[in-house]
Backbone as numpy.savetxt, mean C-alpha at the origin, in Angstrom:
# Nx Ny Nz CAx CAy CAz Cx Cy Cz
-2.61 1.57 23.45 -3.81 1.54 22.69 -3.52 1.07 21.28
-4.29 0.02 20.81 -4.08 -0.57 19.48 -4.77 0.37 18.49
-4.06 0.59 17.41 -4.66 1.37 16.29 -5.44 0.42 15.38
-6.59 0.92 14.93 -7.42 0.12 14.03 -6.79 0.30 12.60
-6.29 -0.75 12.11 -5.62 -0.71 10.79 -6.55 -1.32 9.67
-7.79 -1.57 9.99 -8.65 -2.22 8.98 -8.76 -1.41 7.75
-8.81 -0.13 7.81 -9.02 0.72 6.66 -7.72 0.62 5.74
-6.53 0.41 6.33 -5.38 0.22 5.53 -5.37 -1.18 4.85
-5.77 -2.16 5.62 -5.83 -3.53 5.04 -6.90 -3.52 3.91
-8.02 -2.84 4.06 -9.05 -2.78 3.05 -8.44 -2.17 1.74
-7.78 -1.03 1.95 -7.17 -0.40 0.82 -6.17 -1.26 0.09
-5.32 -1.97 0.84 -4.35 -2.86 0.24 -4.93 -4.16 -0.33
-6.15 -4.46 -0.02 -6.79 -5.74 -0.48 -7.06 -5.75 -1.97
-7.17 -4.59 -2.58 -7.51 -4.54 -4.01 -6.31 -4.46 -4.93
-6.18 -5.33 -5.91 -5.03 -5.34 -6.81 -4.83 -4.04 -7.60
-5.92 -3.35 -7.94 -5.74 -2.08 -8.66 -5.10 -1.02 -7.73
-5.58 -1.00 -6.50 -4.98 -0.01 -5.59 -3.56 -0.35 -5.32
-3.19 -1.61 -5.25 -1.78 -1.96 -5.08 -0.93 -1.55 -6.29
-1.51 -1.66 -7.49 -0.83 -1.19 -8.68 -0.63 0.30 -8.65
-1.61 1.00 -8.17 -1.44 2.48 -8.03 -0.37 2.81 -7.05
-0.23 2.12 -5.96 0.82 2.33 -5.00 2.14 2.02 -5.64
2.22 0.94 -6.44 3.46 0.61 -7.14 3.90 1.74 -8.10
2.93 2.33 -8.71 3.24 3.51 -9.61 3.82 4.63 -8.81
3.23 4.91 -7.69 3.65 6.03 -6.88 4.95 5.74 -6.12
5.32 4.49 -6.01 6.58 4.17 -5.33 7.75 4.73 -6.15
7.55 4.86 -7.49 8.55 5.45 -8.33 8.60 6.95 -8.36
7.62 7.56 -7.64 7.60 9.02 -7.56 6.22 9.55 -7.70
6.01 10.81 -7.32 4.66 11.44 -7.42 4.14 11.48 -8.87
2.87 11.35 -9.04 2.21 11.36 -10.33 0.96 12.24 -10.35
0.72 12.87 -11.45 -0.50 13.62 -11.60 -1.60 12.56 -11.77
-2.83 12.98 -11.35 -3.94 12.08 -11.42 -4.16 11.60 -12.83
-3.96 12.48 -13.79 -4.15 12.10 -15.20 -3.19 11.01 -15.62
-1.98 11.06 -15.13 -0.97 10.00 -15.43 -1.42 8.68 -14.87
-1.95 8.71 -13.68 -2.48 7.46 -13.03 -3.66 6.85 -13.83
-4.56 7.71 -14.24 -5.71 7.29 -15.02 -5.23 6.66 -16.33
-4.27 7.25 -16.96 -3.77 6.70 -18.20 -3.13 5.34 -18.10
-2.68 4.97 -16.94 -2.10 3.66 -16.70 -3.15 2.57 -16.48
-4.40 2.93 -16.46 -5.50 1.98 -16.25 -6.58 2.16 -17.31
-6.21 1.89 -18.61 -7.18 2.16 -19.66 -8.43 1.27 -19.55
-8.38 0.17 -18.82 -9.55 -0.66 -18.63 -10.57 -0.08 -17.64
-10.15 1.01 -16.94 -11.06 1.64 -15.99 -11.43 3.05 -16.45
-12.62 3.50 -16.00 -12.99 4.91 -16.25 -12.18 5.84 -15.37
-12.18 7.09 -15.68 -11.50 8.08 -14.81 -12.16 8.04 -13.43
-13.54 7.97 -13.46 -14.22 7.89 -12.20 -13.81 6.67 -11.35
-13.60 5.50 -11.99 -13.20 4.29 -11.29 -11.83 4.47 -10.61
-10.92 5.08 -11.37 -9.59 5.31 -10.83 -9.65 6.33 -9.67
-10.46 7.33 -9.78 -10.61 8.32 -8.80 -11.19 7.71 -7.44
-12.12 6.73 -7.63 -12.63 6.05 -6.46 -11.56 5.29 -5.70
-10.67 4.60 -6.51 -9.59 3.90 -5.92 -8.62 4.87 -5.16
-8.35 6.01 -5.80 -7.52 6.99 -5.16 -8.11 7.53 -3.82
-9.46 7.67 -3.86 -10.12 8.11 -2.62 -9.96 7.17 -1.51
-10.05 5.83 -1.77 -9.89 4.85 -0.78 -8.47 4.87 -0.23
-7.50 5.04 -1.15 -6.07 5.12 -0.73 -5.81 6.39 0.13
-6.45 7.47 -0.25 -6.30 8.75 0.53 -6.92 8.55 1.95
-8.13 7.96 1.97 -8.80 7.81 3.30 -7.97 6.86 4.22
-7.20 5.94 3.62 -6.37 5.08 4.44 -5.04 5.73 4.77
-4.80 6.92 4.19 -3.57 7.63 4.46 -2.44 7.11 3.58
-2.64 6.29 2.67 -1.59 5.70 1.84 -1.11 6.63 0.71
-2.01 7.55 0.34 -1.72 8.54 -0.70 -1.99 9.93 -0.16
-1.10 10.82 -0.48 -1.31 12.25 -0.20 -1.44 12.97 -1.53
-2.39 13.86 -1.57 -2.61 14.66 -2.79 -2.51 16.11 -2.56
-1.82 16.80 -3.41 -1.74 18.27 -3.31 -2.09 18.85 -4.68
-2.66 20.05 -4.65 -2.97 20.75 -5.89 -1.85 21.60 -6.35
-1.61 21.64 -7.64 -0.62 22.55 -8.23 -1.29 23.13 -9.48
-1.89 24.29 -9.27 -2.69 24.92 -10.34 -3.93 24.03 -10.50
-4.14 23.56 -11.77 -5.34 22.68 -12.06 -4.94 21.25 -11.93
-3.72 20.94 -11.64 -3.32 19.54 -11.56 -3.32 19.10 -10.07
-3.56 17.79 -9.91 -3.47 17.19 -8.60 -2.34 16.18 -8.67
-1.39 16.44 -7.74 -0.21 15.57 -7.61 -0.39 14.56 -6.48
-0.24 13.27 -6.80 -0.44 12.23 -5.81 0.89 11.65 -5.46
1.13 11.39 -4.15 2.36 10.79 -3.76 2.13 9.71 -2.67
3.04 8.78 -2.62 2.97 7.69 -1.70 3.27 8.11 -0.26
2.50 7.67 0.68 2.80 7.90 2.08 3.01 6.51 2.71
4.28 6.22 3.06 4.60 4.91 3.54 4.31 4.65 5.00
3.96 5.67 5.73 3.68 5.52 7.18 2.66 4.48 7.49
1.54 4.39 6.80 0.52 3.35 7.12 1.14 1.98 6.82
1.96 1.80 5.83 2.54 0.50 5.55 3.51 0.16 6.69
4.22 1.17 7.17 5.12 0.95 8.28 4.35 0.48 9.57
3.13 1.06 9.75 2.32 0.64 10.86 1.96 -0.81 10.73
1.56 -1.26 9.51 1.23 -2.65 9.30 2.45 -3.50 9.62
3.60 -3.08 9.14 4.82 -3.85 9.35 5.07 -3.99 10.87
5.01 -2.89 11.58 5.35 -2.88 13.03 4.28 -3.75 13.80
3.08 -3.60 13.43 1.95 -4.33 14.15 1.88 -5.76 13.80
2.16 -6.16 12.60 1.93 -7.55 12.16 3.21 -8.26 11.78
3.93 -7.75 10.80 5.05 -8.45 10.21 6.19 -8.64 11.21
6.56 -7.58 11.92 7.72 -7.64 12.81 7.46 -8.67 13.95
6.20 -8.76 14.33 5.91 -9.74 15.42 6.06 -11.20 14.96
6.03 -11.48 13.68 6.13 -12.83 13.15 7.59 -13.14 12.77
8.46 -12.21 12.71 9.85 -12.43 12.29 10.50 -13.49 13.22
10.30 -13.33 14.48 10.89 -14.30 15.45 10.30 -15.68 15.15
9.07 -15.78 14.92 8.46 -17.09 14.55 9.09 -17.68 13.32
9.24 -16.87 12.27 9.87 -17.31 11.03 11.28 -17.80 11.25
12.01 -17.08 12.09 13.42 -17.47 12.36 13.40 -18.80 13.10
12.51 -18.95 14.07 12.46 -20.26 14.79 12.07 -21.36 13.89
11.08 -21.10 12.95 10.63 -22.12 12.02 11.78 -22.53 11.09
12.61 -21.53 10.61 13.71 -21.86 9.72 14.77 -22.65 10.45
15.01 -22.28 11.70 16.01 -23.03 12.52 15.50 -24.44 12.72
14.24 -24.62 13.02 13.68 -25.94 13.28 13.74 -26.78 12.01
13.44 -26.22 10.85 13.47 -26.85 9.59 14.89 -27.31 9.28
15.87 -26.43 9.49 17.31 -26.73 9.23 17.73 -27.91 10.17
17.26 -27.82 11.40 17.61 -28.88 12.38 17.05 -30.22 11.92
15.83 -30.25 11.44 15.26 -31.47 10.96 15.92 -32.03 9.75
16.34 -31.13 8.85 17.01 -31.59 7.63 18.37 -32.11 7.90
19.06 -31.66 8.95 20.39 -32.14 9.27 20.41 -33.51 9.93
19.27 -34.00 10.40 19.20 -35.29 11.05 18.97 -36.35 10.11
């Protein structure tokens, strides 16, 4: 059964959401810290981006007192890699070999 990965692709399609994921790659962050990294956006705007990332499973959020701690969940990215990227690796290898072959003649 194929998994529908459209919600993950949609989440990854936005540059602001990718920047949020890059921040979280360095470790968990409080929502306030994430908001502070995007002064061009309102708190509400950043929260909407976080909601999309959560719905796609790319971000996990837990409460600690009054703070919300956000962390990266790499499993959906792994699903993308396994479904799409890994299938094209053989093609890239063949293309590189073919290119090398053409250049040597």
